[in-house]
Amino acid sequence: MSTVLRIAIQKSGRLQEDSLKLLKESGLQFSNGRDQLKAQARNFPVELLFLRDDDIPQYIEDRVADVGIVGENVWIEKEKHNELIKRLDFAKCRLSIAIPRAEEYTGISYLKGKNIATSYPVIVKQFLAKNNIEAGIHEISGSVEIAPGIGLADAICDIVSTGSTLLSNGLKEVEVVLQSEAVLIATPSLEKGKQALLDQLLFRIQAVQSAKNNKYILLNCPNEAIEKITSVIPGMKSPTIMPLGRPGWSSLHSVVNENDFWERIGQLKSFGAEGILVIPIEKMIA
Ligand code: ATP
Ligand code: ZN
């Protein structure tokens, strides 16, 4: 029997689309049966299992799946024997404590003796212990944000992305408990063949992520500016430089990081760069 890496991803919800997208961008092809439980990649020894995100850590611990994609919040909350292998840079959100807007928040000691409703009792307990606060935790599985309004709790701890849900329930965010994003998790000791497949997949994911964080840049510049421009956009090894038809001018090609892109562009212009073109990169292997 040949080795297959079994990857658990969310069946439906906020993680599903981006998880599939990442695997597809990593070159894995799947036939798109939406309502199925499993899917086999056509061109790589990978099998996908579609599960509820909350169940994924348990399935990995039970070795039904080898690796999985979940929110960091779920990984921590479930306290299973899974390792965090890689942060995936999507599904970014935070887990925060919120209280009724009319209340005056006096700092973390405000929470002493209060009752906090949450779907994340483990994470809240850790947070309270770290801050030396004794408070009650009321575990509920959904619609946490209505708990204060109906008198079930004094405060909540829940996922916040924009804050509009809090606002419409008369709440305000007062403490960030955890910053979360999608993560790839795995059993601590994969058998050799599976580990080799995972390493290949990680290599591909890395290439996809680097490509997303960088852009290919082309520009024209006077030859005197080449040195200065190279110091700003050194590229992967060094830029490609080609003479232009116009004497004294060159075309320079390089790679620029997304994060300091606009700052770099400003510098390049001030050095005399013209005709700047910026192009997305599909894969990038250093
Ligand atoms: P399931 O039916 O699989 O149990 P769910 O309702 O628990 O789904 P989703 O709402 O789909 O879960 O959220 C899945 C994960 O996505 C969360 O655990 C969290 O890590 C992340 N997430 C949740 N809300 C947001 C948001 N507003 N923005 C970005 N990421 C989010
Ligand atoms: Zn869930």
Tab-separated table of N, CA and C in Angstrom, residues 14 92-99 101 145 156 158-174:
chain	number	residue	atom	x	y	z
A	14	ARG	N	-15.637	29.512	7.740
A	14	ARG	CA	-14.696	30.557	7.373
A	14	ARG	C	-13.324	30.066	6.932
A	92	LYS	N	-7.477	35.563	10.010
A	92	LYS	CA	-6.937	36.305	11.153
A	92	LYS	C	-8.077	36.914	11.959
A	93	CYS	N	-8.049	36.701	13.229
A	93	CYS	CA	-9.067	37.264	14.109
A	93	CYS	C	-8.490	37.315	15.511
A	94	ARG	N	-9.227	37.878	16.434
A	94	ARG	CA	-8.747	37.882	17.812
A	94	ARG	C	-9.852	37.439	18.745
A	95	LEU	N	-9.431	36.883	19.853
A	95	LEU	CA	-10.358	36.457	20.884
A	95	LEU	C	-10.277	37.532	21.957
A	96	SER	N	-11.422	38.178	22.239
A	96	SER	CA	-11.379	39.300	23.171
A	96	SER	C	-12.451	39.200	24.233
A	97	ILE	N	-12.203	39.904	25.328
A	97	ILE	CA	-13.223	40.044	26.357
A	97	ILE	C	-13.987	41.328	26.099
A	98	ALA	N	-15.319	41.252	26.208
A	98	ALA	CA	-16.149	42.440	26.009
A	98	ALA	C	-17.136	42.547	27.165
A	99	ILE	N	-17.466	43.778	27.486
A	99	ILE	CA	-18.413	44.031	28.584
A	99	ILE	C	-19.485	45.010	28.088
A	101	ARG	N	-21.465	48.186	27.199
A	101	ARG	CA	-20.876	49.479	26.871
A	101	ARG	C	-21.025	50.514	27.981
A	145	GLU	N	-22.478	36.455	22.313
A	145	GLU	CA	-22.595	37.910	22.483
A	145	GLU	C	-23.935	38.359	23.072
A	156	ILE	N	-18.233	38.705	28.144
A	156	ILE	CA	-18.061	37.559	27.240
A	156	ILE	C	-16.613	37.496	26.769
A	158	ASP	N	-15.044	36.204	23.151
A	158	ASP	CA	-15.432	35.631	21.862
A	158	ASP	C	-14.546	36.180	20.747
A	159	ILE	N	-14.728	35.628	19.557
A	159	ILE	CA	-13.960	36.077	18.401
A	159	ILE	C	-14.476	37.416	17.909
A	160	VAL	N	-13.555	38.331	17.690
A	160	VAL	CA	-13.904	39.647	17.176
A	160	VAL	C	-13.151	39.831	15.869
A	161	SER	N	-13.834	40.272	14.817
A	161	SER	CA	-13.051	40.657	13.645
A	161	SER	C	-13.244	42.134	13.362
A	162	THR	N	-14.477	42.588	13.249
A	162	THR	CA	-14.685	44.018	13.013
A	162	THR	C	-15.237	44.737	14.237
A	163	GLY	N	-15.875	44.029	15.115
A	163	GLY	CA	-16.455	44.678	16.287
A	163	GLY	C	-17.917	45.056	16.101
A	164	SER	N	-18.437	44.853	14.883
A	164	SER	CA	-19.814	45.285	14.652
A	164	SER	C	-20.832	44.413	15.401
A	165	THR	N	-20.513	43.128	15.574
A	165	THR	CA	-21.406	42.251	16.346
A	165	THR	C	-21.464	42.713	17.797
A	166	LEU	N	-20.312	43.098	18.323
A	166	LEU	CA	-20.271	43.597	19.697
A	166	LEU	C	-21.143	44.839	19.812
A	167	LEU	N	-20.929	45.757	18.869
A	167	LEU	CA	-21.639	47.029	18.898
A	167	LEU	C	-23.151	46.810	18.883
A	168	SER	N	-23.605	45.933	17.999
A	168	SER	CA	-25.053	45.742	17.888
A	168	SER	C	-25.628	45.001	19.096
A	169	ASN	N	-24.761	44.443	19.928
A	169	ASN	CA	-25.243	43.822	21.158
A	169	ASN	C	-24.922	44.664	22.391
A	170	GLY	N	-24.561	45.920	22.159
A	170	GLY	CA	-24.318	46.842	23.271
A	170	GLY	C	-23.072	46.524	24.080
A	171	LEU	N	-22.077	45.932	23.417
A	171	LEU	CA	-20.858	45.554	24.136
A	171	LEU	C	-19.653	46.345	23.637
A	172	LYS	N	-18.611	46.401	24.468
A	172	LYS	CA	-17.342	46.986	24.023
A	172	LYS	C	-16.200	46.054	24.380
A	173	GLU	N	-15.198	46.045	23.484
A	173	GLU	CA	-14.033	45.176	23.668
A	173	GLU	C	-13.103	45.809	24.696
A	174	VAL	N	-12.678	45.024	25.692
A	174	VAL	CA	-11.799	45.618	26.707
A	174	VAL	C	-10.445	44.922	26.861
